[in-house]
Amino acid sequence: MTNPASQIGEGAITRPSRSTRARARRGTPILSGNLLFLLPVLALEVGVFFAPLIYLAFRSFYDWQPGGVSTFIGVGNYTELFADPEFWQVVGNQLFYLLGLPLWVIAPLVVAYLLREHVARPGLWRSIYFLPAVMSPAIVGLVFRSLLSTKGPLDSFLTDIGWHALALPWLTDQDLVKPVIIVLVLWAGFGTGVLIFSAALGAVPQEIFEASRLDGAGFWQEFWHIAAPAIRPTVVLWTMFQVISIFLFMFSWIYVLTGGGPGLASTTLDFAIYQKFMRFGFFGSAAAESVVLVLMIVLVPVLGILVPKLIRRVIGQKATA
């Protein structure tokens, strides 16, 4: 027998109030009162982020001399920047670091999946993996710079055990320095990725995995066809975060590990902007490069989403043709 009280309660929840229905009929925005609470946040966002960005874009059209007379030069800073081969070398470095993206996404995802049910004491392992994330990149960078220096502790150890071929100039060789930095950044952010993917996998119903095993799915089949698609929004979010990190949060690693060297072999855009602005006083050029950096942060993820969709559409059209 149905409880009348529950019927009354359900009706009270699902049925809109008379005043709400009246506002809807008049076309009055129902959430207008709630939106008022967002105004302080929006004002703070505009004041802290967008206003300085607009001012920076405005100053990029000037021969900017802080505290002095700045002359309007139009797109002069951009023309000079795009004609500079060093700028394109730095952009190439930035794109090279993007090659580490699959590693930074797939490695923590695989380990998080293993820790879900294939490893004893998963909580302990997650804590161990997460330890580097709580350390300052500046301190960790100094430690690794000492370890990886030419004829440093690592090279000495490899030489002592007879592996002379592996005693390499890890941070002073132009071909080695960027892959080494990719591995170090992976080590630093690995635990955070494992933690996020573990939380996402914990929300996936166990019955889905059990059903796939009954159908004969192996480890990798279950991982690629069940686990990864089940947490696709989390994977996309982590990937976007990593892309933004490549453009915005590499500074501390580059500054401490290599100083952008050898030459410009490891320099990133944020480090180049710092150099121009704080060391050499090319304020207008640094402002123009900052605008380019912001545009790349926006465009690269958009292209990363649109290009695969376009490829899948083209493949689908060819398959149906």
Short mmCIF file of C-alpha atoms in Angstrom, two decimals:
data_model
loop_
_atom_site.label_atom_id
_atom_site.label_comp_id
_atom_site.label_asym_id
_atom_site.label_seq_id
_atom_site.Cartn_x
_atom_site.Cartn_y
_atom_site.Cartn_z
CA MET A 1 0.00 0.00 0.00
CA THR A 2 1.30 3.36 -0.94
CA ASN A 3 2.06 5.76 1.87
CA PRO A 4 -0.02 8.95 1.39
CA ALA A 5 2.65 10.96 3.15
CA SER A 6 5.18 9.89 0.55
CA GLN A 7 2.77 10.91 -2.19
CA ILE A 8 2.41 14.36 -0.64
CA GLY A 9 6.17 14.62 -0.28
CA GLU A 10 6.85 13.60 -3.86
CA GLY A 11 4.27 16.06 -5.13
CA ALA A 12 5.83 18.84 -3.10
CA ILE A 13 9.23 18.11 -4.61
CA THR A 14 8.32 17.66 -8.25
CA ARG A 15 5.58 20.27 -8.56
CA PRO A 16 6.89 23.85 -9.05
CA SER A 17 5.60 26.44 -6.65
CA ARG A 18 2.88 28.87 -7.70
CA SER A 19 5.24 31.84 -7.64
CA THR A 20 7.78 29.95 -9.78
CA ARG A 21 5.10 29.08 -12.34
CA ALA A 22 3.96 32.69 -12.34
CA ARG A 23 7.51 33.95 -13.01
CA ALA A 24 7.92 31.42 -15.78
CA ARG A 25 4.71 32.60 -17.44
CA ARG A 26 5.86 36.22 -17.22
CA GLY A 27 9.20 35.30 -18.70
CA THR A 28 11.07 36.48 -15.59
CA PRO A 29 14.50 34.74 -15.21
CA ILE A 30 14.03 32.27 -12.37
CA LEU A 31 17.75 32.20 -11.52
CA SER A 32 18.25 35.94 -11.59
CA GLY A 33 18.51 36.05 -7.80
CA ASN A 34 21.11 33.26 -7.79
CA LEU A 35 23.14 34.92 -10.50
CA LEU A 36 23.60 37.93 -8.25
CA PHE A 37 25.80 35.76 -6.01
CA LEU A 38 28.10 35.08 -8.96
CA LEU A 39 28.73 38.73 -9.69
CA PRO A 40 31.51 39.15 -7.07
CA VAL A 41 33.29 36.09 -8.49
CA LEU A 42 32.89 37.35 -12.05
CA ALA A 43 34.15 40.80 -11.04
CA LEU A 44 37.16 39.22 -9.31
CA GLU A 45 37.87 37.07 -12.37
CA VAL A 46 37.71 40.08 -14.69
CA GLY A 47 39.85 42.19 -12.37
CA VAL A 48 42.51 39.57 -11.68
CA PHE A 49 42.76 37.79 -15.02
CA PHE A 50 41.12 39.52 -17.95
CA ALA A 51 42.03 43.13 -17.11
CA PRO A 52 45.81 42.44 -16.91
CA LEU A 53 45.56 40.32 -20.06
CA ILE A 54 43.82 43.11 -21.98
CA TYR A 55 46.37 45.62 -20.68
CA LEU A 56 49.19 43.32 -21.76
CA ALA A 57 47.69 42.95 -25.24
CA PHE A 58 47.32 46.74 -25.41
CA ARG A 59 50.95 47.25 -24.43
CA SER A 60 52.15 44.73 -27.00
CA PHE A 61 51.48 47.38 -29.66
CA TYR A 62 53.87 49.82 -28.02
CA ASP A 63 57.59 50.19 -27.63
CA TRP A 64 56.82 49.75 -23.96
CA GLN A 65 59.02 51.65 -21.55
CA PRO A 66 57.60 51.32 -18.02
CA GLY A 67 57.87 54.66 -16.24
CA GLY A 68 58.89 56.41 -19.48
CA VAL A 69 57.37 57.45 -22.80
CA SER A 70 56.01 54.49 -24.76
CA THR A 71 55.64 54.86 -28.53
CA PHE A 72 52.86 53.20 -30.50
CA ILE A 73 54.43 50.91 -33.12
CA GLY A 74 51.42 48.86 -34.21
CA VAL A 75 52.31 45.24 -34.94
CA GLY A 76 56.03 46.01 -34.86
CA ASN A 77 56.65 43.79 -31.84
CA TYR A 78 54.83 40.89 -33.50
CA THR A 79 56.64 41.38 -36.81
CA GLU A 80 59.99 41.40 -35.05
CA LEU A 81 59.01 38.38 -32.95
CA PHE A 82 57.88 36.23 -35.90
CA ALA A 83 61.03 37.13 -37.83
CA ASP A 84 63.24 36.00 -34.96
CA PRO A 85 64.55 32.41 -35.49
CA GLU A 86 65.15 32.09 -31.75
CA PHE A 87 61.41 32.55 -31.16
CA TRP A 88 60.61 29.67 -33.50
CA GLN A 89 63.23 27.51 -31.81
CA VAL A 90 61.50 28.15 -28.49
CA VAL A 91 58.10 27.34 -30.04
CA GLY A 92 59.63 24.12 -31.38
CA ASN A 93 60.84 23.26 -27.87
CA GLN A 94 57.35 23.88 -26.54
CA LEU A 95 55.81 21.58 -29.14
CA PHE A 96 58.48 18.96 -28.43
CA TYR A 97 57.40 18.86 -24.79
CA LEU A 98 53.89 18.07 -26.05
CA LEU A 99 55.31 14.75 -27.27
CA GLY A 100 55.45 13.73 -23.62
CA LEU A 101 51.67 14.12 -23.35
CA PRO A 102 50.76 10.46 -24.15
CA LEU A 103 53.30 9.32 -21.55
CA TRP A 104 51.99 11.76 -18.93
CA VAL A 105 48.41 10.54 -19.48
CA ILE A 106 48.72 6.81 -20.20
CA ALA A 107 51.36 5.91 -17.58
CA PRO A 108 49.35 7.09 -14.52
CA LEU A 109 46.16 5.69 -16.07
CA VAL A 110 47.68 2.20 -16.42
CA VAL A 111 49.10 2.27 -12.89
CA ALA A 112 45.79 3.51 -11.44
CA TYR A 113 44.05 0.62 -13.17
CA LEU A 114 46.60 -1.87 -11.82
CA LEU A 115 46.19 -0.50 -8.30
CA ARG A 116 42.43 -0.93 -8.54
CA GLU A 117 42.50 -4.66 -7.94
CA HIS A 118 45.73 -6.16 -9.19
CA VAL A 119 48.14 -4.95 -6.48
CA ALA A 120 48.18 -5.46 -2.72
CA ARG A 121 48.00 -2.37 -0.46
CA PRO A 122 46.97 0.08 -3.20
CA GLY A 123 46.61 2.96 -0.72
CA LEU A 124 50.26 2.65 0.31
CA TRP A 125 51.40 2.68 -3.32
CA ARG A 126 49.25 5.73 -4.10
CA SER A 127 50.81 7.57 -1.16
CA ILE A 128 54.31 6.69 -2.36
CA TYR A 129 53.55 7.80 -5.90
CA PHE A 130 52.04 11.06 -4.63
CA LEU A 131 55.10 12.06 -2.57
CA PRO A 132 56.87 13.96 -5.41
CA ALA A 133 53.76 16.10 -5.91
CA VAL A 134 54.15 17.67 -2.45
CA MET A 135 57.78 18.62 -3.05
CA SER A 136 58.78 21.99 -4.43
CA PRO A 137 59.89 21.78 -8.09
CA ALA A 138 62.70 24.21 -7.24
CA ILE A 139 64.14 21.88 -4.58
CA VAL A 140 63.60 18.74 -6.64
CA GLY A 141 65.13 20.47 -9.64
CA LEU A 142 68.25 21.36 -7.68
CA VAL A 143 68.59 17.75 -6.53
CA PHE A 144 68.25 16.40 -10.06
CA ARG A 145 70.60 19.03 -11.46
CA SER A 146 73.23 17.79 -9.03
CA LEU A 147 72.52 14.12 -9.74
CA LEU A 148 72.50 14.52 -13.53
CA SER A 149 75.41 16.93 -13.87
CA THR A 150 78.35 15.92 -16.06
CA LYS A 151 80.51 13.49 -14.07
CA GLY A 152 77.92 13.77 -11.27
CA PRO A 153 76.75 10.98 -8.95
CA LEU A 154 74.72 9.19 -11.64
CA ASP A 155 77.50 9.22 -14.22
CA SER A 156 80.02 8.13 -11.59
CA PHE A 157 77.80 5.24 -10.53
CA LEU A 158 77.26 4.11 -14.13
CA THR A 159 81.00 4.30 -14.78
CA ASP A 160 81.81 2.34 -11.63
CA ILE A 161 79.52 -0.54 -12.62
CA GLY A 162 80.98 -0.62 -16.12
CA TRP A 163 78.13 1.05 -18.02
CA HIS A 164 80.33 3.74 -19.51
CA ALA A 165 78.10 4.17 -22.54
CA LEU A 166 75.25 5.38 -20.32
CA ALA A 167 77.35 8.00 -18.53
CA LEU A 168 76.00 10.89 -20.62
CA PRO A 169 75.75 14.68 -20.33
CA TRP A 170 72.07 14.46 -19.47
CA LEU A 171 71.41 18.19 -19.06
CA THR A 172 74.07 19.70 -21.30
CA ASP A 173 73.47 17.77 -24.51
CA GLN A 174 71.05 19.43 -26.94
CA ASP A 175 69.50 16.12 -27.98
CA LEU A 176 69.15 14.69 -24.48
CA VAL A 177 67.99 17.60 -22.39
CA LYS A 178 64.35 17.78 -23.52
CA PRO A 179 63.62 14.00 -23.17
CA VAL A 180 65.24 14.11 -19.71
CA ILE A 181 62.99 17.01 -18.69
CA ILE A 182 59.93 15.13 -19.98
CA VAL A 183 60.82 12.15 -17.78
CA LEU A 184 61.43 14.36 -14.73
CA VAL A 185 58.10 16.15 -15.17
CA LEU A 186 56.41 12.76 -15.52
CA TRP A 187 58.01 11.67 -12.25
CA ALA A 188 56.79 14.83 -10.50
CA GLY A 189 53.17 14.70 -11.70
CA PHE A 190 52.78 10.94 -11.86
CA GLY A 191 51.26 10.53 -8.39
CA THR A 192 48.65 13.23 -8.95
CA GLY A 193 47.52 11.49 -12.13
CA VAL A 194 47.36 8.13 -10.37
CA LEU A 195 45.26 9.65 -7.58
CA ILE A 196 42.79 11.31 -9.97
CA PHE A 197 42.39 8.24 -12.19
CA SER A 198 42.03 5.97 -9.14
CA ALA A 199 39.14 8.11 -7.87
CA ALA A 200 37.48 8.00 -11.31
CA LEU A 201 37.93 4.23 -11.66
CA GLY A 202 36.51 3.71 -8.16
CA ALA A 203 33.21 5.19 -9.37
CA VAL A 204 32.88 2.66 -12.23
CA PRO A 205 30.54 -0.23 -11.28
CA GLN A 206 32.42 -3.48 -10.69
CA GLU A 207 29.72 -5.40 -12.58
CA ILE A 208 30.96 -3.95 -15.88
CA PHE A 209 34.42 -5.45 -15.38
CA GLU A 210 33.00 -8.78 -14.20
CA ALA A 211 30.76 -8.99 -17.28
CA SER A 212 33.71 -8.30 -19.60
CA ARG A 213 35.75 -11.06 -17.93
CA LEU A 214 32.89 -13.49 -18.36
CA ASP A 215 32.99 -12.62 -22.06
CA GLY A 216 36.68 -13.54 -22.10
CA ALA A 217 38.27 -10.07 -22.11
CA GLY A 218 41.97 -10.01 -21.20
CA PHE A 219 43.83 -7.37 -19.21
CA TRP A 220 44.51 -4.94 -22.08
CA GLN A 221 41.13 -5.52 -23.71
CA GLU A 222 39.46 -4.68 -20.41
CA PHE A 223 41.68 -1.64 -19.97
CA TRP A 224 41.24 -0.16 -23.47
CA HIS A 225 37.61 -1.09 -24.09
CA ILE A 226 36.11 -0.86 -20.59
CA ALA A 227 38.21 1.09 -18.08
CA ALA A 228 39.52 3.94 -20.25
CA PRO A 229 36.18 4.70 -22.00
CA ALA A 230 34.34 4.55 -18.68
CA ILE A 231 36.38 7.45 -17.31
CA ARG A 232 36.79 9.36 -20.58
CA PRO A 233 35.74 12.76 -19.10
CA THR A 234 38.45 12.42 -16.44
CA VAL A 235 41.03 11.42 -19.05
CA VAL A 236 40.11 14.44 -21.20
CA LEU A 237 40.25 16.74 -18.16
CA TRP A 238 43.68 15.44 -17.12
CA THR A 239 44.94 15.75 -20.69
CA MET A 240 43.79 19.37 -20.89
CA PHE A 241 45.45 20.07 -17.56
CA GLN A 242 48.70 18.58 -18.81
CA VAL A 243 48.58 20.67 -22.00
CA ILE A 244 48.11 23.84 -19.97
CA SER A 245 50.89 22.76 -17.61
CA ILE A 246 53.28 22.34 -20.54
CA PHE A 247 52.71 25.97 -21.50
CA LEU A 248 52.44 27.55 -18.05
CA PHE A 249 54.14 25.46 -15.39
CA MET A 250 57.45 24.42 -16.93
CA PHE A 251 59.21 27.58 -15.79
CA SER A 252 60.46 26.35 -12.44
CA TRP A 253 61.92 23.17 -13.98
CA ILE A 254 63.67 25.02 -16.79
CA TYR A 255 64.91 27.79 -14.50
CA VAL A 256 66.46 25.42 -11.96
CA LEU A 257 67.58 22.51 -14.15
CA THR A 258 69.09 24.11 -17.23
CA GLY A 259 68.50 27.87 -17.27
CA GLY A 260 67.05 27.29 -20.75
CA GLY A 261 70.27 25.78 -22.07
CA PRO A 262 72.39 24.53 -23.57
CA GLY A 263 71.88 27.54 -25.81
CA LEU A 264 68.10 27.64 -26.22
CA ALA A 265 67.73 23.87 -26.42
CA SER A 266 65.37 23.58 -23.42
CA THR A 267 63.89 27.10 -23.28
CA THR A 268 60.11 27.33 -23.04
CA LEU A 269 57.93 30.32 -23.93
CA ASP A 270 57.28 31.29 -20.32
CA PHE A 271 61.00 31.19 -19.55
CA ALA A 272 61.80 33.23 -22.69
CA ILE A 273 59.22 35.84 -21.64
CA TYR A 274 60.80 36.01 -18.21
CA GLN A 275 64.22 36.50 -19.79
CA LYS A 276 63.05 39.28 -22.08
CA PHE A 277 61.02 41.06 -19.43
CA MET A 278 63.12 40.71 -16.28
CA ARG A 279 66.67 40.43 -17.61
CA PHE A 280 66.89 42.21 -20.95
CA GLY A 281 64.11 44.83 -20.65
CA PHE A 282 62.40 44.05 -23.98
CA PHE A 283 59.02 44.82 -22.48
CA GLY A 284 57.01 45.27 -25.69
CA SER A 285 58.42 42.11 -27.26
CA ALA A 286 57.77 40.18 -24.02
CA ALA A 287 54.17 41.45 -24.01
CA ALA A 288 53.70 40.30 -27.63
CA GLU A 289 55.18 36.89 -26.81
CA SER A 290 52.85 36.61 -23.81
CA VAL A 291 49.85 37.21 -26.08
CA VAL A 292 51.12 34.51 -28.45
CA LEU A 293 51.50 32.14 -25.49
CA VAL A 294 47.90 32.75 -24.39
CA LEU A 295 46.65 32.15 -27.94
CA MET A 296 48.60 28.87 -28.11
CA ILE A 297 47.11 27.74 -24.79
CA VAL A 298 43.64 28.31 -26.25
CA LEU A 299 44.27 26.98 -29.75
CA VAL A 300 46.25 23.79 -29.01
CA PRO A 301 43.51 22.11 -26.91
CA VAL A 302 40.86 23.20 -29.42
CA LEU A 303 42.85 21.68 -32.27
CA GLY A 304 43.46 18.60 -30.14
CA ILE A 305 39.69 18.11 -29.90
CA LEU A 306 38.69 19.12 -33.44
CA VAL A 307 41.39 17.31 -35.43
CA PRO A 308 40.57 13.78 -34.13
CA LYS A 309 36.86 14.43 -34.77
CA LEU A 310 37.65 15.56 -38.31
CA ILE A 311 39.83 12.49 -38.90
CA ARG A 312 37.10 10.16 -37.59
CA ARG A 313 34.53 11.88 -39.83
CA VAL A 314 36.74 11.52 -42.91
CA ILE A 315 37.42 7.86 -42.10
CA GLY A 316 33.71 7.26 -41.58
CA GLN A 317 32.84 8.88 -44.90
CA LYS A 318 35.43 6.76 -46.72
CA ALA A 319 34.12 3.62 -45.03
CA THR A 320 30.53 4.33 -46.09
CA ALA A 321 31.51 5.39 -49.63
#
